[in-house]
Coordinates of C-alpha atoms in Angstrom, one line a residue:
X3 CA 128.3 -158.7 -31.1
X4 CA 128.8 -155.1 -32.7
X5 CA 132.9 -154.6 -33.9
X6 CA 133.5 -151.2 -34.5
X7 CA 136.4 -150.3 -37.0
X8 CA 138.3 -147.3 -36.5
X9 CA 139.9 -146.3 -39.8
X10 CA 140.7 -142.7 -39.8
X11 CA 141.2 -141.2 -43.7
X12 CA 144.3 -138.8 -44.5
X13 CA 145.9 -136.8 -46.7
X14 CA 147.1 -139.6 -48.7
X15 CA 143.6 -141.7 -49.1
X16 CA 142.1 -138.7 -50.9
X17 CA 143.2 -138.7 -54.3
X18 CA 142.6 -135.2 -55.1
X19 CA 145.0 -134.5 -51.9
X20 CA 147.7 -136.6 -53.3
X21 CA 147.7 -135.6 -56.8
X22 CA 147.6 -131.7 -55.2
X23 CA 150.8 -132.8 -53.3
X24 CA 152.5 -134.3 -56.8
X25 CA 151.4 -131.1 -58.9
X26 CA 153.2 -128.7 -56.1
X27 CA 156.1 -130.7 -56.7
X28 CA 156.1 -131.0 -60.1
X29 CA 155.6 -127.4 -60.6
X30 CA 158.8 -126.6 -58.3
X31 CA 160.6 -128.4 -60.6
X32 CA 159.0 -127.4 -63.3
X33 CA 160.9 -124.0 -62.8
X34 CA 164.2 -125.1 -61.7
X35 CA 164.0 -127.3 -64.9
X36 CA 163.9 -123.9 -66.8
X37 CA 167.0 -122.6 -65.0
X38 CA 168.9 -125.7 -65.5
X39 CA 168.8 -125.3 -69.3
X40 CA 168.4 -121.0 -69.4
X41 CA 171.4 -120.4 -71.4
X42 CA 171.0 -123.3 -73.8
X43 CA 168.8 -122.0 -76.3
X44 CA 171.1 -119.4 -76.7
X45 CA 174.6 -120.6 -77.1
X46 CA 175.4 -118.4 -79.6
X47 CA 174.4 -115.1 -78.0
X48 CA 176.6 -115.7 -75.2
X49 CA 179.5 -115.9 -77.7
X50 CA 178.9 -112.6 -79.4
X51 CA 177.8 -110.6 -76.4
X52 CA 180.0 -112.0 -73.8
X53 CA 182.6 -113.7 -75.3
X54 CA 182.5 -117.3 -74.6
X55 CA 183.6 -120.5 -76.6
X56 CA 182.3 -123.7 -76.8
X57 CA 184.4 -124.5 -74.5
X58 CA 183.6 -121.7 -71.7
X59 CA 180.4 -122.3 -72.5
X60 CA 180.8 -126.3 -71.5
X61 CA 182.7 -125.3 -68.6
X62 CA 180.0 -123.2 -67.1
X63 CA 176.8 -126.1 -67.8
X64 CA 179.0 -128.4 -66.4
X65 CA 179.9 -126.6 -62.9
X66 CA 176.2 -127.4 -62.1
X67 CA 177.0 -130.5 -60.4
X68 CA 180.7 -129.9 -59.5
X69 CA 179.8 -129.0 -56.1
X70 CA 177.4 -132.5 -55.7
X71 CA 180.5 -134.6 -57.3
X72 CA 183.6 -133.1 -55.9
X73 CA 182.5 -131.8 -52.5
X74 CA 179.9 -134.8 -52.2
X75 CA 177.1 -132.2 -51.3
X76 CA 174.7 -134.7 -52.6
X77 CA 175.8 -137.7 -50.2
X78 CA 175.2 -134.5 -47.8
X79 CA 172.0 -133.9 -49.0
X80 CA 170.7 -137.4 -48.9
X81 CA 171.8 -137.5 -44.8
X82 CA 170.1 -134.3 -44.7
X83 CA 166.7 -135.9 -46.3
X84 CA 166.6 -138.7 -44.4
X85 CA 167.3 -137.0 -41.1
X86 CA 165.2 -133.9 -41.5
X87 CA 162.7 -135.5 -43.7
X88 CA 161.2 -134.2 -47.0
X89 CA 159.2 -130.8 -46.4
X90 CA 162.6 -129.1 -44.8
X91 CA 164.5 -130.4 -47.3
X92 CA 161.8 -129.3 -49.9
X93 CA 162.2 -125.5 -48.7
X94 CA 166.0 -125.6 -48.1
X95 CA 166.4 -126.8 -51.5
X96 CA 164.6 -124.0 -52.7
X97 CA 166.4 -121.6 -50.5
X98 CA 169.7 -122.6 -52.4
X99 CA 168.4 -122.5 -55.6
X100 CA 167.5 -118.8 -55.6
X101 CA 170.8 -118.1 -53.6
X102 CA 172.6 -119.5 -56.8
X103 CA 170.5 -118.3 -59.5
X104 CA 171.0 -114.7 -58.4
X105 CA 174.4 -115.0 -58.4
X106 CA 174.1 -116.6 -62.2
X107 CA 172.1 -113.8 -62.7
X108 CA 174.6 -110.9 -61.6
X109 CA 177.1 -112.7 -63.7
X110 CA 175.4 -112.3 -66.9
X111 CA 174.3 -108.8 -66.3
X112 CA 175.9 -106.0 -67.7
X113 CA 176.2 -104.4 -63.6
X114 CA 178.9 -107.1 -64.0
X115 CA 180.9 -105.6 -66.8
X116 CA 183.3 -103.4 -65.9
X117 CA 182.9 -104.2 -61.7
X118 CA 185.7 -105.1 -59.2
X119 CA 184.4 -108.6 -59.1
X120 CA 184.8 -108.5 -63.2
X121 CA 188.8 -107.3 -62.7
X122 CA 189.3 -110.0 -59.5
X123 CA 187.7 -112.9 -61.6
X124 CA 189.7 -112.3 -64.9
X125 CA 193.4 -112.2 -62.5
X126 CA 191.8 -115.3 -60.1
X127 CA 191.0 -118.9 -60.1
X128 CA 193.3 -120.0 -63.5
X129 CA 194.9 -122.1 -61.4
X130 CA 193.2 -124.5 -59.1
X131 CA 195.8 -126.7 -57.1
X132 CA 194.5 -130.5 -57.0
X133 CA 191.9 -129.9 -59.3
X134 CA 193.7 -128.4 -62.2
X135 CA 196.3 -131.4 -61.7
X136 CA 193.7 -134.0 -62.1
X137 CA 191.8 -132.3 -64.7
X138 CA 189.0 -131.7 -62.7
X139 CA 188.7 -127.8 -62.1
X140 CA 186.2 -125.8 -63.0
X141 CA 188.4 -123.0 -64.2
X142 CA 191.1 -122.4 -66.6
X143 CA 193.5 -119.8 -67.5
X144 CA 191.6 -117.4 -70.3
X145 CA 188.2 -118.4 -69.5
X146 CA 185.8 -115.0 -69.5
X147 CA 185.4 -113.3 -66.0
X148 CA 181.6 -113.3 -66.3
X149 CA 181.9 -118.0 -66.9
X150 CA 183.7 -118.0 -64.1
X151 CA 181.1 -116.0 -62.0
X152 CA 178.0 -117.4 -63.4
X153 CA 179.7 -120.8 -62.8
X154 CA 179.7 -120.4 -58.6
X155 CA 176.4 -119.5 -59.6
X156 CA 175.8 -122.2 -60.8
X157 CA 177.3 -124.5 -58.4
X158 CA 175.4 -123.4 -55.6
X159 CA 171.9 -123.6 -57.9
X160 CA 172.8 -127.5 -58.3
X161 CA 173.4 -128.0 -54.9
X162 CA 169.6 -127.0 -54.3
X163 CA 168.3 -128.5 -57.7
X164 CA 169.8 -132.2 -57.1
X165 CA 168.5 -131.4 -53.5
X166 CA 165.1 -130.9 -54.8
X167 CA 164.9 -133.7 -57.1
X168 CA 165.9 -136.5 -54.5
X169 CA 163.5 -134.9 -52.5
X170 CA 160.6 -135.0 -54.8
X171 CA 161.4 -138.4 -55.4
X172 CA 161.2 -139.1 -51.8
X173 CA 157.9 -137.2 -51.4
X174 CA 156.4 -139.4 -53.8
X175 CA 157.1 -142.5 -52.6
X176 CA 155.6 -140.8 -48.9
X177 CA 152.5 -140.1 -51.0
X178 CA 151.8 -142.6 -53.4
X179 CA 153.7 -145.8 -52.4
X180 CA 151.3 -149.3 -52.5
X181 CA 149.3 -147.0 -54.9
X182 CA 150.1 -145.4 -58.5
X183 CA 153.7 -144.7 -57.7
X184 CA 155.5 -145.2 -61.0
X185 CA 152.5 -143.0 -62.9
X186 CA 153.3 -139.9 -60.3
X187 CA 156.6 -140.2 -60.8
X188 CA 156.2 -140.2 -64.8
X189 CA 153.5 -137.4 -64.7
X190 CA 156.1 -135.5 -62.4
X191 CA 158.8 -135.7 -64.8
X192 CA 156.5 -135.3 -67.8
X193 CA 155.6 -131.9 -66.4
X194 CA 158.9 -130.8 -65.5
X195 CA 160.0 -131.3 -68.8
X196 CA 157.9 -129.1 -70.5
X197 CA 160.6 -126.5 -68.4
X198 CA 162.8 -127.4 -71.0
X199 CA 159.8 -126.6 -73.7
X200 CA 159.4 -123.0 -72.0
X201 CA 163.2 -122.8 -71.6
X202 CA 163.7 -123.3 -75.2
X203 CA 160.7 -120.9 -76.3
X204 CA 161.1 -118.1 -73.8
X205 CA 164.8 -117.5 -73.4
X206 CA 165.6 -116.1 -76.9
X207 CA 162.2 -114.4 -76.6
X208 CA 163.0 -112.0 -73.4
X209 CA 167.2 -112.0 -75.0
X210 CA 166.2 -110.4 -78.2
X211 CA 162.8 -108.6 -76.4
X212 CA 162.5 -105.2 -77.9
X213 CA 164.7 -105.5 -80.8
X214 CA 167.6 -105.1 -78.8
X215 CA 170.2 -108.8 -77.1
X216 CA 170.3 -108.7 -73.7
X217 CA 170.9 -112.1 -72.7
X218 CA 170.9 -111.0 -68.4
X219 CA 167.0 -111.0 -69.1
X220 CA 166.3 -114.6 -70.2
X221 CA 168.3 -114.8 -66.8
X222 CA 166.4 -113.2 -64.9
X223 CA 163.1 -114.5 -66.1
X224 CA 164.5 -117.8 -64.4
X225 CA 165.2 -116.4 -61.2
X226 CA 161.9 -115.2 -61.2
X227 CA 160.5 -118.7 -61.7
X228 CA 162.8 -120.0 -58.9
X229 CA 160.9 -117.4 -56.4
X230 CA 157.7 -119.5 -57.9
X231 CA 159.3 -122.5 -57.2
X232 CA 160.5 -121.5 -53.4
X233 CA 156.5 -120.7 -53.0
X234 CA 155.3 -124.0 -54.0
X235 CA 157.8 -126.1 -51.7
X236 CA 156.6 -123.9 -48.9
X237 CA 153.1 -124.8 -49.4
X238 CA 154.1 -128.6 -50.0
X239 CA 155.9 -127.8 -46.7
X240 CA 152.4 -127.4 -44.8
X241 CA 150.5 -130.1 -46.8
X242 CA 153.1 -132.8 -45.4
X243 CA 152.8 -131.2 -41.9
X244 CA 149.7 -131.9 -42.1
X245 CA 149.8 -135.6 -43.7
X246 CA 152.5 -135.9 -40.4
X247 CA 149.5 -135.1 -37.8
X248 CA 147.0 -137.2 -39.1
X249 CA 149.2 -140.2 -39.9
X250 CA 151.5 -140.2 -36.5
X251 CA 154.7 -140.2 -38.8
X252 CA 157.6 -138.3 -37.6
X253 CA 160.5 -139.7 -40.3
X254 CA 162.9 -137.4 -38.3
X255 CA 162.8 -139.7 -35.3
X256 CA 161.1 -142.7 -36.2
X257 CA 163.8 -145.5 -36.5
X258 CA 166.2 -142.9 -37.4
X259 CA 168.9 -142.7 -40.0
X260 CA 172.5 -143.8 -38.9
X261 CA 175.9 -143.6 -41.5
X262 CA 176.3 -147.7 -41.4
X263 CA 172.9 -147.6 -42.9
X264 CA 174.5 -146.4 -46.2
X265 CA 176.7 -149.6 -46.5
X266 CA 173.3 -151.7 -47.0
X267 CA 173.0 -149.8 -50.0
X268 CA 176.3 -150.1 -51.4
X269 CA 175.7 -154.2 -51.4
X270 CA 173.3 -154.3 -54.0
X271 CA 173.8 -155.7 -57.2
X272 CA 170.6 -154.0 -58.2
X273 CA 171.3 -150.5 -56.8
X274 CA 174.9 -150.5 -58.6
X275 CA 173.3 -151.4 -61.9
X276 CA 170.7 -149.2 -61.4
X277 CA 172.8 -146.3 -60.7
X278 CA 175.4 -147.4 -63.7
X279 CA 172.4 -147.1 -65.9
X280 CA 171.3 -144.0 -64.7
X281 CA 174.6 -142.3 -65.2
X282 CA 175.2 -143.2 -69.0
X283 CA 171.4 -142.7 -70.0
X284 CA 171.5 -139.2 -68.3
X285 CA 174.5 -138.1 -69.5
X286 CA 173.6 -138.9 -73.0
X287 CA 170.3 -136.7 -72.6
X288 CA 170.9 -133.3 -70.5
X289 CA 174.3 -132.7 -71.6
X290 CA 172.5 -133.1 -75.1
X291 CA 170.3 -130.4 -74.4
X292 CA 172.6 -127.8 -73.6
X293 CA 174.3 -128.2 -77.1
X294 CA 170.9 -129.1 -78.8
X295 CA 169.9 -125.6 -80.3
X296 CA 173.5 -124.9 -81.6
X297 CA 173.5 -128.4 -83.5
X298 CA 170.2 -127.7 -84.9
X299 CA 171.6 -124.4 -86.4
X300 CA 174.6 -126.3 -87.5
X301 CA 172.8 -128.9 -89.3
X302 CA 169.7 -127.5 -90.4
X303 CA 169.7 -125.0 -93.5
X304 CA 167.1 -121.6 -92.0
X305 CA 166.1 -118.7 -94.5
X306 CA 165.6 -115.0 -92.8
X307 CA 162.5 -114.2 -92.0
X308 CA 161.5 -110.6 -93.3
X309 CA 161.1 -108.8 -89.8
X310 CA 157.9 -107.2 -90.4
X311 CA 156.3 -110.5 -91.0
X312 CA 153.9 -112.3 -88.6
X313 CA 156.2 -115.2 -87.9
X314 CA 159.0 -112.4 -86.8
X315 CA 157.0 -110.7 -84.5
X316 CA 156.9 -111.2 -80.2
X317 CA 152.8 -112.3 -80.5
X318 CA 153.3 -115.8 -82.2
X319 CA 155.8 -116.6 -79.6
X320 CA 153.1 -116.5 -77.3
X321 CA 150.6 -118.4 -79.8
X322 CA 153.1 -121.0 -80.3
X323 CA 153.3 -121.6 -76.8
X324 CA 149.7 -121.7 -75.9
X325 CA 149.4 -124.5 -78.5
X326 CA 152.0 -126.5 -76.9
X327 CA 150.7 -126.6 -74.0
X328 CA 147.2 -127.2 -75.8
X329 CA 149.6 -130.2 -77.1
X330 CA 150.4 -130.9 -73.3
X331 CA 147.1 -131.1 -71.8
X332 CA 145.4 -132.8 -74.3
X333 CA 148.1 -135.8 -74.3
X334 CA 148.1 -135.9 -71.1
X335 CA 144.2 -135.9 -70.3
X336 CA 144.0 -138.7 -73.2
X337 CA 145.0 -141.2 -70.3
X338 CA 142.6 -141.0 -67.8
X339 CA 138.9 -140.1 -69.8
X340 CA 136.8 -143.1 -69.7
X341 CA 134.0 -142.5 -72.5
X342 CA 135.8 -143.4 -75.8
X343 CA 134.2 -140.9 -78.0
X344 CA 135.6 -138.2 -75.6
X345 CA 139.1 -140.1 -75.3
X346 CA 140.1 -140.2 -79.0
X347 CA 138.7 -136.6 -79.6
X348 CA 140.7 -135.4 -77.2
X349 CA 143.6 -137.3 -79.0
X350 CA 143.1 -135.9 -82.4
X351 CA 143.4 -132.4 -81.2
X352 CA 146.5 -133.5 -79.1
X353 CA 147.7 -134.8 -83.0
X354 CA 146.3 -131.7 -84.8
X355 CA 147.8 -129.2 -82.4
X356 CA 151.0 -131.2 -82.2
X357 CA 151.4 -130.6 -86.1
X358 CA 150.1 -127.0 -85.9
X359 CA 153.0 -126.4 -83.3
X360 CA 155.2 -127.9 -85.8
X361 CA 154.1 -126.0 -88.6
X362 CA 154.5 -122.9 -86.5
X363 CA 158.4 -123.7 -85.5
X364 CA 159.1 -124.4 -89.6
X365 CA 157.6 -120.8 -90.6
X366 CA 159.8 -119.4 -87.9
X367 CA 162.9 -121.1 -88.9
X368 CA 164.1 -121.2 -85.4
X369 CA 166.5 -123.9 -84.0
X370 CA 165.3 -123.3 -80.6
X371 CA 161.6 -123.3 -81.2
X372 CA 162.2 -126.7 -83.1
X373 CA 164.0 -128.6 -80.2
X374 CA 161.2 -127.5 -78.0
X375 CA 158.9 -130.2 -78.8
X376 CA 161.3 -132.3 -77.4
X377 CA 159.0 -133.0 -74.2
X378 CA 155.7 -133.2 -75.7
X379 CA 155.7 -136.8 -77.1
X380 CA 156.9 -137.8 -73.7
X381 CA 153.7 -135.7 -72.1
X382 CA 151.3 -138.4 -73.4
X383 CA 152.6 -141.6 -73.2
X384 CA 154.8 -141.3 -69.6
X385 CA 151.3 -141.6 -67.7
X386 CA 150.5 -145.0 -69.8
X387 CA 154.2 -146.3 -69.5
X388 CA 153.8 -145.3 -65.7
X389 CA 150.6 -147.2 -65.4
X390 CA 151.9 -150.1 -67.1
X391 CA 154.6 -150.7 -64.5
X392 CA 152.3 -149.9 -62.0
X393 CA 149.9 -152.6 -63.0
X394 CA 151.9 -154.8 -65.6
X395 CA 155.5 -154.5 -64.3
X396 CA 158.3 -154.5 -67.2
X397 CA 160.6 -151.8 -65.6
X398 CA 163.6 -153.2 -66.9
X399 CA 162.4 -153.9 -69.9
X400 CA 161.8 -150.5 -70.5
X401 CA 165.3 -149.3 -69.8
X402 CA 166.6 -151.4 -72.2
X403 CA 164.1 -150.1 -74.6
X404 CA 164.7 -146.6 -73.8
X405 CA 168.5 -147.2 -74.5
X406 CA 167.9 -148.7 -77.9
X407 CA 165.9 -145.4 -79.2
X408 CA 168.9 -143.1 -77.6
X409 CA 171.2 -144.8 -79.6
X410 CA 169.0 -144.9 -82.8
X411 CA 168.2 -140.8 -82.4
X412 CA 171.9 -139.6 -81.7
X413 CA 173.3 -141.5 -84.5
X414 CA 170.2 -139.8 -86.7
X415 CA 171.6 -136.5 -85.8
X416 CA 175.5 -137.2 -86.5
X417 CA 174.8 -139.0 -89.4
X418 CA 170.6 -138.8 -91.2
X419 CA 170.6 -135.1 -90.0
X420 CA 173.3 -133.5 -92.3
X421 CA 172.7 -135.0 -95.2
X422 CA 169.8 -132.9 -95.5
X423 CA 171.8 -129.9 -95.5
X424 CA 170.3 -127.5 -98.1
X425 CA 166.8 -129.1 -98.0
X426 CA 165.1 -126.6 -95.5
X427 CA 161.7 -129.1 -95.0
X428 CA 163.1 -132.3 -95.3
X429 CA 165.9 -131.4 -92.5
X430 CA 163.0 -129.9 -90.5
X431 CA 160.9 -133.1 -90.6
X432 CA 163.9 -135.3 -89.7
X433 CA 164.5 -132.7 -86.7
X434 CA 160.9 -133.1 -85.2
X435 CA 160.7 -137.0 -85.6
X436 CA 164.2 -137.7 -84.0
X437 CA 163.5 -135.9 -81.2
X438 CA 160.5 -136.8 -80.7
X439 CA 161.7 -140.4 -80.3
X440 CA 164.1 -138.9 -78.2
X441 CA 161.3 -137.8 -76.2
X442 CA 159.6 -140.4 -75.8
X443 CA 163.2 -142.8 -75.1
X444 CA 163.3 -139.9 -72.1
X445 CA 159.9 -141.2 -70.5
X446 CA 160.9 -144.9 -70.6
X447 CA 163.3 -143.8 -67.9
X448 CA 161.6 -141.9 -65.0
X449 CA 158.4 -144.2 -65.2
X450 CA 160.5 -147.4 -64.8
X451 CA 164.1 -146.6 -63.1
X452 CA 163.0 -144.4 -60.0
X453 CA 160.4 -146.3 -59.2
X454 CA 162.3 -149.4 -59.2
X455 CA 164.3 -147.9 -56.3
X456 CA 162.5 -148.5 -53.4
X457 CA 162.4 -152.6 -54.4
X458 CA 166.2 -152.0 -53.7
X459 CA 166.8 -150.4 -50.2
X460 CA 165.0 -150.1 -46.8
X461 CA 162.8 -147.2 -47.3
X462 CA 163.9 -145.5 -44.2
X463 CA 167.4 -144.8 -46.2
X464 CA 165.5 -144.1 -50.0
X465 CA 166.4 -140.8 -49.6
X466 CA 170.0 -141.7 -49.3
X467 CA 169.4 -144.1 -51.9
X468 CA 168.4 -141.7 -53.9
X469 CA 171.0 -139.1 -53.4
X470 CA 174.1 -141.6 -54.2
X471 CA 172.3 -142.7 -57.6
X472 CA 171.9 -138.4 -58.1
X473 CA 175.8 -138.5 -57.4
X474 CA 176.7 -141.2 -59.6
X475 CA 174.5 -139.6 -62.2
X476 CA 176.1 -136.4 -61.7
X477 CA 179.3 -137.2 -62.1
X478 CA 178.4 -137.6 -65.9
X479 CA 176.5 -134.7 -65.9
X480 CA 179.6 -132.7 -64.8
X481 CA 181.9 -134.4 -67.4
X482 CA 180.0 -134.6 -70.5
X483 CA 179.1 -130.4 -71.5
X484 CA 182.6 -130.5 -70.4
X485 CA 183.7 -132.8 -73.1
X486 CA 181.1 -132.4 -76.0
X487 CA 182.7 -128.2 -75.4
X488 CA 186.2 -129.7 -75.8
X489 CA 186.0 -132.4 -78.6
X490 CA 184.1 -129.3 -80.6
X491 CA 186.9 -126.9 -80.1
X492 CA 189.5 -129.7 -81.2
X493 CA 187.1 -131.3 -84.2
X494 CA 186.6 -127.8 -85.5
X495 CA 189.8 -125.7 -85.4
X496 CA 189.5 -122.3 -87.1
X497 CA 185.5 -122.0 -87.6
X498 CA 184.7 -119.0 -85.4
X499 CA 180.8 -118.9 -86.4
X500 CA 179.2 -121.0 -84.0
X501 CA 176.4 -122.2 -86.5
X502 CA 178.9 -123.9 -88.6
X503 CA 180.5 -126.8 -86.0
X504 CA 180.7 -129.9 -86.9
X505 CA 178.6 -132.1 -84.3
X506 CA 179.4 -135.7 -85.9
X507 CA 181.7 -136.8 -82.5
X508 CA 180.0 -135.2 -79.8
X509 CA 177.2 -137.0 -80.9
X510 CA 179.2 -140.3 -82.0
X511 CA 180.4 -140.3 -78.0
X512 CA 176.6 -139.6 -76.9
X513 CA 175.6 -142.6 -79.2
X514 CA 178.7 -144.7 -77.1
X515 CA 177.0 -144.2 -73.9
X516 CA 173.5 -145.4 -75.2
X517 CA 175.1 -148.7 -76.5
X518 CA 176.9 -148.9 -72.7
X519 CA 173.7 -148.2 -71.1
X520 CA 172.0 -151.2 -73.1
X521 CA 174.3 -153.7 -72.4
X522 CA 173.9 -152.6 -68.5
X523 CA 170.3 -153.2 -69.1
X524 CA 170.6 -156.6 -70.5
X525 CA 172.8 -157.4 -67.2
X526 CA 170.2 -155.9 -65.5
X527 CA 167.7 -158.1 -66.5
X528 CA 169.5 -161.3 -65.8
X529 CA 170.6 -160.0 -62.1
X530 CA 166.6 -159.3 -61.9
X531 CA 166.0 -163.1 -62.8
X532 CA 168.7 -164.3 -61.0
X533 CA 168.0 -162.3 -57.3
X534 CA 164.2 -162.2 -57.1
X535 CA 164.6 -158.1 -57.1
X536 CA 161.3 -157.6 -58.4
X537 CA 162.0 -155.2 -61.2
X538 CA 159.7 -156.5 -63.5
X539 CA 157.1 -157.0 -61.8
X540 CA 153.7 -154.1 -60.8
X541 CA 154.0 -151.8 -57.9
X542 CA 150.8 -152.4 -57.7
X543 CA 149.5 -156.0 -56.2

């Protein structure tokens, strides 16, 4: 007797179809990662061409995520996910982003200056009742016209970011759950971060292009890359279609989403500690960036470059770049070749190149150029930490790890970091290795926490799931450039160079949350033990 098997092979079998699906994704954010942090690099411009203090400045990075906190669009989002499913959500999001990006973008540019819009946003929105009573608003009395613009912006471009990201999360788990889930989700976030790389290399470059500061053009290099972005989550929008019709899925019917569903989530032990963790790593890391640059110049002691020199000049931007991302590939290729001759070859041009970029970033004696090799560490070893859990396990384990190094580097930089002052190479090197480590704390978090959720909830509501932990998160992502702008007006009355504040308590407070998020790891680990949640052990069995 003859028994014939049916199996019929999708999307999702073929690895070169998944990994396609992951890289379309990754690039989308990728780009958005780039807008996120557009402005960061150059902190200072914005105060000398449009007039905005720390504080302004904080104001605006943190109005990113008022929208998701106070408005709850991220709860919204999550429904939305889980209802419509992840390619409509993956275009939407994309729709947003662009929406608010332009508007960021309009803001900034001098069209702006001088406008109707400019006159009814310097005489508008001081006073926000509610908000300005609890503290909350995103305005004040005094802020600049063009903050106040560029934060609706802004708002609207975090509604679709924070979209995008729970859904990307989401479209992982559809593509590479039972498989090498925590790996795609590291090598996901590895990539996107080397947005903040390009961010921190490219924005001063297209600000000070030509010899003259026009800071609406690093802008607008962004929104540029948010039209990429749209593109990619319209072809990810056919590839799932596709995966859909071979599979028989429909997740926009099948056993569909109800509101009572979200109270299964808000039992768990695990999901609160999880999402507590989340919120005080995170806020200790992007909030961080955006004041990154401008602590570098504050603590690190930079000699002019003669402007007719190579290091001046627009070509070794380009250079510079081109070996990061030689840096990149090479890390990241390390992890999957085979033949060991090959493997560590490959490494020690990932090593050489890593110190050629560094090299590179000293003879510039630029602050921004520096903090970009924040990602690159992270770049090589997420795809081994992401295996590990895969195969291994250790998730929690890791998060308490990766809060241990966040405390170690932020307490570097209030404390190691200036005492260098005056010692041009030695403050460099300290620069590069602290946030490096930094870097590499950063992977321990994606290739452990988000794959950990799905252990947690029924994954019909993960995108839900997903979207409250994004809400608890950005609640700190709202408050913190907020306050690190605010405890460096009040710690440094009377200094009106921004290269000269003092960063010792911003940095003291970032160091705070790292010691909260440890002890929430420890708890972690014991509630693991305790309720069988499975953190520790593989996604792979």
């Amino acid at each position: 007797m003859t028994t014939i098997t049916n199996t019929q092979t999708t999307l999702r079998d073929s690895a070169a179809m998944r990994w396609t699906a992951l890289l379309l994704l990754a690039l989308a954010m990728f780009c958005a990662y780039i807008f996120v942090d557009i402005l960061s690099p150059i902190k200072d411009l914005m105060e000398s061409q449009r007039g905005w203090n720390s504080k302004a400045f904080g104001t605006m990075q943190g109005s990113e995520t008022f929208l998701n906190v106070f408005v709850f669009f991220l709860i919204f989002a999550g429904i939305i996910l889980d209802k419509m499913g992840v390619r409509f959500t993956a275009v939407l999001s994309g729709l947003v982003m662009l929406c608010g990006a332009s508007i960021k973008y309009f803001a900034i540019s001098e069209s702006f200056i001088g406008s109707n819009l400019e006159i009814w946003f310097t005489t508008h929105l001081n006073h926000i009742p509610l908000f300005e009573q609890l503290g909350v608003s995103p305005f004040y009395e005094g802020m600049p016209a063009s903050a106040k613009f560029a934060s609706i912006g802004f708002m609207i471009f975090g509604c679709g970011v924070e979209m995008a990201g729970i859904t990307v999360s989401r479209g992982i788990v559809k593509w590479f759950k039972g498989r090498e889930m925590a790996l795609a989700m590291g090598s996901e976030m590895a990539l996107a971060r080397l947005g903040v790389a390009t961010c921190m290399i490219f924005s001063p470059f297209f600000a000070k292009f030509g010899g003259s500061i026009d800071v609406s053009r690093s802008v607008a290099f962004g929104v540029v890359l948010i039209c990429i972005a749209l593109i990619m989550a319209i072809v990810y929008f056919f590839m799932d279609k596709k995966l859909d019709s071979q599979t028989g899925e429909d997740e926009e019917k099948d056993d569909p989403f109800k509101i009572s569903d979200l109270g299964k989530i808000l039992k768990s032990t695990g999901f609160w500690l999880v999402s507590l963790l989340c919120v005080l790593y995170y806020s200790a890391i992007f909030p961080f960036q955006k004041y990154a640059v401008n602590m570098l110049q504050c603590n690190l002691t930079f000699k002019e470059v003669p402007a007719d020199s190579f290091w001046a000049s627009n070509s070794v931007t380009f250079v510079q770049y081109g070996i990061m991302l030689l840096v990149a590939v090479t890390a990241f290729m390390f992890n999957f070749i085979k033949n060991k001759r090959m493997k560590y070859g490959v490494l020690m041009i990932s090593i050489i190149s890593l110190l050629a970029y560094c090299y590179m970033g000293y003879m510039r004696q630029s602050a921004e150029s520096i903090f970009a090799v924040f990602p690159l560490l992270a770049v090589g070893i997420t795809p081994i930490l992401g295996s590990y859990v895969d195969h291994k396990g250790k998730a929690a384990s890791m998060l308490v790890l990766g809060s241990i190094l966040l405390i170690v580097c932020h307490l570097t930089f209030a404390f190691v970091l200036p005492a260098f002052k005056g010692n041009d190479l030695g403050g460099v090197i300290v620069a590069y290795l602290t946030i490096l480590v930094l870097g590499a704390s950063f992977s321990l978090v994606p290739a452990s926490l988000w794959p950990s959720v799905p252990k947690l909830v029924d994954s019909k509501i993960i995108g839900s799931a997903y979207a409250l932990i994004f809400w608890i998160q950005n609640i700190g992502l709202w408050l913190f450039p907020l306050l690190i702008g605010i405890v460096l007006e009040k710690t440094n009355p009377g200094i009106s160079d921004p290269t000269k504040l003092d960063y010792t308590w911003p940095l003291i407070m970032l160091a705070c949350l790292g010691v909260a998020a440890l002890f929430i790891g420890f708890i972690l680990k014991v509630v693991d033990k305790r309720k069988g949640l499975g953190l520790e052990e593989p996604n792979i069995k």
